PDB file of C-alpha atoms in Angstrom:
ATOM      1  CA  UNK A 271      -7.600  44.703 -29.199  1.00  0.00           C
ATOM      2  CA  UNK A 272      -6.021  46.425 -26.926  1.00  0.00           C
ATOM      3  CA  UNK A 273      -7.376  49.840 -25.817  1.00  0.00           C
ATOM      4  CA  UNK A 274      -5.638  53.470 -24.077  1.00  0.00           C
ATOM      5  CA  UNK A 275      -8.211  56.050 -22.470  1.00  0.00           C
ATOM      6  CA  UNK A 276      -7.092  58.714 -21.500  1.00  0.00           C
ATOM      7  CA  UNK A 277      -9.506  60.730 -19.301  1.00  0.00           C
ATOM      8  CA  UNK A 278     -10.076  61.914 -16.676  1.00  0.00           C
ATOM      9  CA  UNK A 279     -13.331  62.237 -15.704  1.00  0.00           C
ATOM     10  CA  UNK A 280     -13.878  59.227 -13.772  1.00  0.00           C
ATOM     11  CA  UNK A 281     -17.681  58.420 -15.480  1.00  0.00           C
ATOM     12  CA  UNK A 282     -17.127  59.515 -18.310  1.00  0.00           C
ATOM     13  CA  UNK A 283     -14.397  57.172 -18.473  1.00  0.00           C
ATOM     14  CA  UNK A 284     -16.293  53.807 -17.011  1.00  0.00           C
ATOM     15  CA  UNK A 285     -19.786  54.608 -19.236  1.00  0.00           C
ATOM     16  CA  UNK A 286     -16.673  54.196 -22.540  1.00  0.00           C
ATOM     17  CA  UNK A 287     -14.529  51.376 -21.231  1.00  0.00           C
ATOM     18  CA  UNK A 288     -17.931  49.354 -20.136  1.00  0.00           C
ATOM     19  CA  UNK A 289     -19.199  49.758 -24.396  1.00  0.00           C
ATOM     20  CA  UNK A 290     -15.703  48.418 -25.736  1.00  0.00           C
ATOM     21  CA  UNK A 291     -15.069  45.843 -22.735  1.00  0.00           C
ATOM     22  CA  UNK A 292     -18.545  44.791 -24.406  1.00  0.00           C
ATOM     23  CA  UNK A 293     -17.545  44.987 -27.702  1.00  0.00           C
ATOM     24  CA  UNK A 294     -15.063  42.543 -26.065  1.00  0.00           C
ATOM     25  CA  UNK A 295     -11.858  44.738 -26.416  1.00  0.00           C
ATOM     26  CA  UNK A 296      -9.724  45.292 -23.723  1.00  0.00           C
ATOM     27  CA  UNK A 297      -8.713  48.537 -21.908  1.00  0.00           C
ATOM     28  CA  UNK A 298      -6.903  50.433 -19.655  1.00  0.00           C
ATOM     29  CA  UNK A 299      -6.746  53.835 -18.481  1.00  0.00           C
ATOM     30  CA  UNK A 300      -5.203  56.389 -17.697  1.00  0.00           C
ATOM     31  CA  UNK A 301      -6.351  59.632 -16.305  1.00  0.00           C
ATOM     32  CA  UNK A 302      -3.745  61.850 -16.604  1.00  0.00           C
ATOM     33  CA  UNK A 303      -0.440  62.090 -18.786  1.00  0.00           C
ATOM     34  CA  UNK A 304       2.547  60.722 -16.574  1.00  0.00           C
ATOM     35  CA  UNK A 305       0.252  57.207 -16.052  1.00  0.00           C
ATOM     36  CA  UNK A 306      -0.834  57.874 -19.413  1.00  0.00           C
ATOM     37  CA  UNK A 307       2.840  57.866 -21.229  1.00  0.00           C
ATOM     38  CA  UNK A 308       3.788  55.154 -18.766  1.00  0.00           C
ATOM     39  CA  UNK A 309       1.487  52.534 -19.878  1.00  0.00           C
ATOM     40  CA  UNK A 310       2.439  53.665 -24.441  1.00  0.00           C
ATOM     41  CA  UNK A 311       6.657  52.926 -22.618  1.00  0.00           C
ATOM     42  CA  UNK A 312       5.283  49.027 -21.048  1.00  0.00           C
ATOM     43  CA  UNK A 313       2.428  48.347 -23.676  1.00  0.00           C
ATOM     44  CA  UNK A 314       1.562  47.875 -26.810  1.00  0.00           C
ATOM     45  CA  UNK A 315      -1.880  49.768 -27.838  1.00  0.00           C
ATOM     46  CA  UNK A 316      -4.186  49.569 -31.181  1.00  0.00           C
ATOM     47  CA  UNK A 317      -5.960  52.715 -30.305  1.00  0.00           C
ATOM     48  CA  UNK A 318      -5.715  55.335 -28.086  1.00  0.00           C
ATOM     49  CA  UNK A 319      -7.874  57.500 -26.925  1.00  0.00           C
ATOM     50  CA  UNK A 320      -7.189  60.607 -25.751  1.00  0.00           C
ATOM     51  CA  UNK A 321      -8.784  63.645 -24.054  1.00  0.00           C
ATOM     52  CA  UNK A 322      -7.116  67.664 -23.983  1.00  0.00           C
ATOM     53  CA  UNK A 323      -8.170  68.755 -21.236  1.00  0.00           C
ATOM     54  CA  UNK A 324      -6.630  66.902 -17.766  1.00  0.00           C
ATOM     55  CA  UNK A 325      -5.048  67.157 -14.496  1.00  0.00           C
ATOM     56  CA  UNK A 326      -1.746  67.192 -15.792  1.00  0.00           C
ATOM     57  CA  UNK A 327      -1.208  69.943 -18.397  1.00  0.00           C
ATOM     58  CA  UNK A 328      -2.765  69.182 -22.350  1.00  0.00           C
ATOM     59  CA  UNK A 329      -3.083  66.476 -23.440  1.00  0.00           C
ATOM     60  CA  UNK A 330      -2.037  67.945 -27.236  1.00  0.00           C
ATOM     61  CA  UNK A 331       1.305  67.795 -25.318  1.00  0.00           C
ATOM     62  CA  UNK A 332       1.037  64.147 -25.279  1.00  0.00           C
ATOM     63  CA  UNK A 333       0.468  63.241 -28.749  1.00  0.00           C
ATOM     64  CA  UNK A 334       3.040  65.557 -29.842  1.00  0.00           C
ATOM     65  CA  UNK A 335       5.068  63.043 -27.739  1.00  0.00           C
ATOM     66  CA  UNK A 336       3.807  60.612 -28.953  1.00  0.00           C
ATOM     67  CA  UNK A 337       4.321  60.898 -32.795  1.00  0.00           C
ATOM     68  CA  UNK A 338       8.058  62.547 -32.167  1.00  0.00           C
ATOM     69  CA  UNK A 339       8.455  58.457 -30.262  1.00  0.00           C
ATOM     70  CA  UNK A 340       7.799  57.213 -34.867  1.00  0.00           C
ATOM     71  CA  UNK A 341       4.784  56.294 -32.996  1.00  0.00           C
ATOM     72  CA  UNK A 342       1.604  54.975 -35.106  1.00  0.00           C
ATOM     73  CA  UNK A 343      -0.727  53.709 -32.639  1.00  0.00           C
ATOM     74  CA  UNK A 344      -3.949  55.168 -34.093  1.00  0.00           C
ATOM     75  CA  UNK A 345      -5.269  58.575 -31.779  1.00  0.00           C
ATOM     76  CA  UNK A 346      -8.744  59.346 -31.981  1.00  0.00           C
ATOM     77  CA  UNK A 347      -9.067  62.830 -29.291  1.00  0.00           C
ATOM     78  CA  UNK A 348     -11.574  63.745 -26.713  1.00  0.00           C
ATOM     79  CA  UNK A 349     -12.688  67.079 -26.213  1.00  0.00           C
ATOM     80  CA  UNK A 350     -15.039  69.489 -25.962  1.00  0.00           C
ATOM     81  CA  UNK A 351     -13.850  71.785 -28.803  1.00  0.00           C
ATOM     82  CA  UNK A 352     -15.694  72.035 -31.168  1.00  0.00           C
ATOM     83  CA  UNK A 353     -13.865  75.020 -33.386  1.00  0.00           C
ATOM     84  CA  UNK A 354     -12.675  74.300 -36.451  1.00  0.00           C
ATOM     85  CA  UNK A 355      -9.281  75.503 -35.249  1.00  0.00           C
ATOM     86  CA  UNK A 356      -9.050  72.903 -33.244  1.00  0.00           C
ATOM     87  CA  UNK A 357     -10.101  70.708 -34.285  1.00  0.00           C
ATOM     88  CA  UNK A 358      -7.182  71.552 -37.588  1.00  0.00           C
ATOM     89  CA  UNK A 359      -4.627  71.444 -34.675  1.00  0.00           C
ATOM     90  CA  UNK A 360      -5.432  68.141 -33.601  1.00  0.00           C
ATOM     91  CA  UNK A 361      -4.786  66.919 -36.395  1.00  0.00           C
ATOM     92  CA  UNK A 362      -2.092  68.866 -37.653  1.00  0.00           C
ATOM     93  CA  UNK A 363       0.135  67.558 -34.054  1.00  0.00           C
ATOM     94  CA  UNK A 364      -0.776  63.463 -35.819  1.00  0.00           C
ATOM     95  CA  UNK A 365      -3.670  63.079 -34.397  1.00  0.00           C
ATOM     96  CA  UNK A 366      -6.366  60.140 -36.782  1.00  0.00           C
ATOM     97  CA  UNK A 367      -9.640  61.016 -35.915  1.00  0.00           C
ATOM     98  CA  UNK A 368     -11.124  63.539 -33.119  1.00  0.00           C
ATOM     99  CA  UNK A 369     -15.081  62.769 -31.237  1.00  0.00           C
ATOM    100  CA  UNK A 370     -16.208  66.924 -29.702  1.00  0.00           C
ATOM    101  CA  UNK A 371     -17.836  66.104 -26.310  1.00  0.00           C
ATOM    102  CA  UNK A 372     -20.690  65.526 -26.075  1.00  0.00           C
ATOM    103  CA  UNK A 373     -21.029  62.537 -28.065  1.00  0.00           C
ATOM    104  CA  UNK A 374     -22.862  58.999 -28.918  1.00  0.00           C
ATOM    105  CA  UNK A 375     -21.201  55.751 -27.910  1.00  0.00           C
ATOM    106  CA  UNK A 376     -22.331  54.582 -31.112  1.00  0.00           C
ATOM    107  CA  UNK A 377     -20.554  56.384 -32.527  1.00  0.00           C
ATOM    108  CA  UNK A 378     -17.501  56.614 -30.971  1.00  0.00           C
ATOM    109  CA  UNK A 379     -16.791  53.166 -30.815  1.00  0.00           C
ATOM    110  CA  UNK A 380     -17.462  53.560 -35.687  1.00  0.00           C
ATOM    111  CA  UNK A 381     -15.447  55.984 -35.535  1.00  0.00           C
ATOM    112  CA  UNK A 382     -13.311  53.373 -33.393  1.00  0.00           C
ATOM    113  CA  UNK A 383     -13.405  50.822 -35.728  1.00  0.00           C
ATOM    114  CA  UNK A 384     -13.301  53.646 -38.953  1.00  0.00           C
ATOM    115  CA  UNK A 385      -9.844  54.049 -37.602  1.00  0.00           C
ATOM    116  CA  UNK A 386      -8.427  50.477 -36.948  1.00  0.00           C
ATOM    117  CA  UNK A 387      -9.533  49.202 -40.737  1.00  0.00           C
ATOM    118  CA  UNK A 388      -7.162  52.321 -41.670  1.00  0.00           C
ATOM    119  CA  UNK A 389      -4.485  51.769 -39.440  1.00  0.00           C
ATOM    120  CA  UNK A 390      -4.331  47.658 -41.234  1.00  0.00           C
ATOM    121  CA  UNK A 391      -4.698  49.252 -44.973  1.00  0.00           C
ATOM    122  CA  UNK A 392      -8.116  46.805 -46.233  1.00  0.00           C
ATOM    123  CA  UNK A 393     -11.907  48.813 -45.423  1.00  0.00           C
ATOM    124  CA  UNK A 394     -13.643  46.323 -44.631  1.00  0.00           C
ATOM    125  CA  UNK A 395     -12.318  44.310 -40.999  1.00  0.00           C
ATOM    126  CA  UNK A 396     -12.686  39.988 -42.249  1.00  0.00           C
ATOM    127  CA  UNK A 397      -9.852  38.234 -42.484  1.00  0.00           C
ATOM    128  CA  UNK A 398      -9.233  35.695 -44.340  1.00  0.00           C
ATOM    129  CA  UNK A 399      -6.662  32.366 -43.922  1.00  0.00           C
ATOM    130  CA  UNK A 400      -6.425  29.337 -45.825  1.00  0.00           C
ATOM    131  CA  UNK A 401     -10.510  27.741 -45.179  1.00  0.00           C
ATOM    132  CA  UNK A 402     -10.673  29.917 -42.146  1.00  0.00           C
ATOM    133  CA  UNK A 403     -12.900  33.139 -42.150  1.00  0.00           C
ATOM    134  CA  UNK A 404     -12.503  36.122 -39.563  1.00  0.00           C
ATOM    135  CA  UNK A 405     -15.011  38.667 -38.384  1.00  0.00           C
ATOM    136  CA  UNK A 406     -13.762  40.171 -35.278  1.00  0.00           C
ATOM    137  CA  UNK A 407     -16.343  42.798 -35.524  1.00  0.00           C
ATOM    138  CA  UNK A 408     -19.073  40.448 -35.667  1.00  0.00           C
ATOM    139  CA  UNK A 409     -17.958  38.430 -33.489  1.00  0.00           C
ATOM    140  CA  UNK A 410     -18.043  34.697 -35.877  1.00  0.00           C
ATOM    141  CA  UNK A 411     -15.665  32.379 -36.956  1.00  0.00           C
ATOM    142  CA  UNK A 412     -16.100  29.684 -40.584  1.00  0.00           C
ATOM    143  CA  UNK A 413     -14.097  27.370 -41.482  1.00  0.00           C
ATOM    144  CA  UNK A 414     -15.148  25.840 -44.565  1.00  0.00           C
ATOM    145  CA  UNK A 415     -19.615  25.859 -44.539  1.00  0.00           C
ATOM    146  CA  UNK A 416     -19.008  25.551 -40.428  1.00  0.00           C
ATOM    147  CA  UNK A 417     -19.615  27.960 -38.458  1.00  0.00           C
ATOM    148  CA  UNK A 418     -18.251  28.234 -35.596  1.00  0.00           C
ATOM    149  CA  UNK A 419     -18.592  30.497 -31.697  1.00  0.00           C
ATOM    150  CA  UNK A 420     -15.809  32.260 -29.769  1.00  0.00           C
ATOM    151  CA  UNK A 421     -15.447  33.607 -26.433  1.00  0.00           C
ATOM    152  CA  UNK A 422     -15.058  37.232 -26.220  1.00  0.00           C
ATOM    153  CA  UNK A 423     -11.251  36.290 -25.887  1.00  0.00           C
ATOM    154  CA  UNK A 424     -10.949  33.662 -27.531  1.00  0.00           C
ATOM    155  CA  UNK A 425     -11.844  35.460 -30.135  1.00  0.00           C
ATOM    156  CA  UNK A 426      -8.792  37.553 -29.586  1.00  0.00           C
ATOM    157  CA  UNK A 427      -6.674  34.965 -29.335  1.00  0.00           C
ATOM    158  CA  UNK A 428      -7.279  34.277 -32.729  1.00  0.00           C
ATOM    159  CA  UNK A 429      -7.508  37.149 -33.919  1.00  0.00           C
ATOM    160  CA  UNK A 430      -3.811  38.601 -32.563  1.00  0.00           C
ATOM    161  CA  UNK A 431      -2.273  35.389 -34.398  1.00  0.00           C
ATOM    162  CA  UNK A 432      -4.923  35.355 -37.736  1.00  0.00           C
ATOM    163  CA  UNK A 433      -2.747  38.707 -38.798  1.00  0.00           C
ATOM    164  CA  UNK A 434      -0.434  38.316 -38.268  1.00  0.00           C
ATOM    165  CA  UNK A 435       0.604  34.526 -39.059  1.00  0.00           C
ATOM    166  CA  UNK A 436       4.455  32.438 -38.715  1.00  0.00           C
ATOM    167  CA  UNK A 437       4.755  35.463 -35.257  1.00  0.00           C
ATOM    168  CA  UNK A 438       6.334  34.239 -32.961  1.00  0.00           C
ATOM    169  CA  UNK A 439       3.272  35.496 -29.770  1.00  0.00           C
ATOM    170  CA  UNK A 440       5.676  35.363 -26.569  1.00  0.00           C
ATOM    171  CA  UNK A 441       3.184  34.538 -22.809  1.00  0.00           C
ATOM    172  CA  UNK A 442       4.295  37.953 -22.119  1.00  0.00           C
ATOM    173  CA  UNK A 443       3.075  39.425 -25.336  1.00  0.00           C
ATOM    174  CA  UNK A 444      -0.558  37.478 -25.332  1.00  0.00           C
ATOM    175  CA  UNK A 445      -1.370  37.892 -21.929  1.00  0.00           C
ATOM    176  CA  UNK A 446      -0.593  41.811 -22.274  1.00  0.00           C
ATOM    177  CA  UNK A 447      -2.736  42.067 -26.080  1.00  0.00           C
ATOM    178  CA  UNK A 448      -5.816  39.884 -23.578  1.00  0.00           C
ATOM    179  CA  UNK A 449      -5.048  41.608 -20.357  1.00  0.00           C
ATOM    180  CA  UNK A 450      -6.365  44.986 -19.355  1.00  0.00           C
ATOM    181  CA  UNK A 451      -3.129  46.219 -16.875  1.00  0.00           C
ATOM    182  CA  UNK A 452      -5.299  45.624 -13.705  1.00  0.00           C
ATOM    183  CA  UNK A 453      -5.703  42.112 -14.458  1.00  0.00           C
ATOM    184  CA  UNK A 454      -4.022  39.447 -12.689  1.00  0.00           C
ATOM    185  CA  UNK A 455      -2.870  36.614 -15.395  1.00  0.00           C
ATOM    186  CA  UNK A 456      -1.117  33.366 -14.788  1.00  0.00           C
ATOM    187  CA  UNK A 457       0.605  31.561 -17.738  1.00  0.00           C
ATOM    188  CA  UNK A 458      -0.939  28.955 -17.619  1.00  0.00           C
ATOM    189  CA  UNK A 459      -4.167  30.643 -18.135  1.00  0.00           C
ATOM    190  CA  UNK A 460      -2.664  31.826 -21.868  1.00  0.00           C
ATOM    191  CA  UNK A 461      -1.935  27.973 -22.309  1.00  0.00           C
ATOM    192  CA  UNK A 462      -5.625  27.401 -21.299  1.00  0.00           C
ATOM    193  CA  UNK A 463      -7.062  29.311 -24.422  1.00  0.00           C
ATOM    194  CA  UNK A 464      -3.810  28.590 -26.654  1.00  0.00           C
ATOM    195  CA  UNK A 465      -5.380  24.888 -25.746  1.00  0.00           C
ATOM    196  CA  UNK A 466      -9.325  25.660 -26.715  1.00  0.00           C
ATOM    197  CA  UNK A 467      -8.555  27.487 -30.097  1.00  0.00           C
ATOM    198  CA  UNK A 468      -6.505  24.744 -30.753  1.00  0.00           C
ATOM    199  CA  UNK A 469      -9.656  21.976 -30.234  1.00  0.00           C
ATOM    200  CA  UNK A 470     -11.635  24.987 -32.424  1.00  0.00           C
ATOM    201  CA  UNK A 471      -9.377  24.969 -35.091  1.00  0.00           C
ATOM    202  CA  UNK A 472      -9.026  21.117 -35.157  1.00  0.00           C
ATOM    203  CA  UNK A 473     -10.470  20.695 -38.803  1.00  0.00           C
ATOM    204  CA  UNK A 474      -8.946  24.069 -40.352  1.00  0.00           C
ATOM    205  CA  UNK A 475      -6.191  24.756 -42.529  1.00  0.00           C
ATOM    206  CA  UNK A 476      -4.497  26.686 -39.199  1.00  0.00           C
ATOM    207  CA  UNK A 477      -2.258  25.434 -36.339  1.00  0.00           C
ATOM    208  CA  UNK A 478      -0.832  26.921 -33.763  1.00  0.00           C
ATOM    209  CA  UNK A 479       2.784  25.648 -32.987  1.00  0.00           C
ATOM    210  CA  UNK A 480       4.697  25.764 -30.152  1.00  0.00           C
ATOM    211  CA  UNK A 481       8.097  27.154 -29.409  1.00  0.00           C
ATOM    212  CA  UNK A 482       9.341  26.175 -26.227  1.00  0.00           C
ATOM    213  CA  UNK A 483      10.947  28.620 -24.580  1.00  0.00           C
ATOM    214  CA  UNK A 484       9.441  31.782 -27.919  1.00  0.00           C
ATOM    215  CA  UNK A 485       6.137  31.743 -26.706  1.00  0.00           C
ATOM    216  CA  UNK A 486       3.609  30.543 -30.310  1.00  0.00           C
ATOM    217  CA  UNK A 487       2.979  31.820 -33.879  1.00  0.00           C
ATOM    218  CA  UNK A 488      -0.150  30.145 -37.200  1.00  0.00           C
ATOM    219  CA  UNK A 489       1.052  28.247 -38.966  1.00  0.00           C
ATOM    220  CA  UNK A 490      -0.987  28.320 -42.220  1.00  0.00           C
ATOM    221  CA  UNK A 491      -0.346  23.778 -43.837  1.00  0.00           C
TER     222      UNK A 491
END
């Protein structure tokens, strides 16, 4: 999954990013509203973590603009405000959840998983297609009775493809979802990960089809 973290406290931002990256997520970080808006305009995110008090304004203005633009990316607000009225106002503006500072990082991770499950429309994150079962939370891929170990980006690539079978993903789109803004990624890197994933799926009923000039598509035989 790809997250956008909007937080001006650098120490806290680094701690949150590190925990999310340990879970295999890609994290872009913005420390002000202007940068957050630029990230959203140029990239796709599965979840936004939004601080309220930012150097160039109130995060609620970003949230209001985000929802006014018909953007349905889930937003979890990070706030030091504990008044019920404050939390209600943020939910009314379109926040999907909120976490009050200071918070436990495991609670934040659990809330992220819950919001992502709701967005996907199911209570369980496990996905099955043909003889392939993927549990992205446990980091486990099963093909029939065989358990296959994937590296982090192989896992995230399969998660992206298996949740949208038949959809074409360009190399640029895959790079955007698998790598953060600060990482320098070549098209060859995407080809390498596609090749590795193809080898892992060799005994499965799934195949990754190359569409020359367009990208890749996961097909179910």
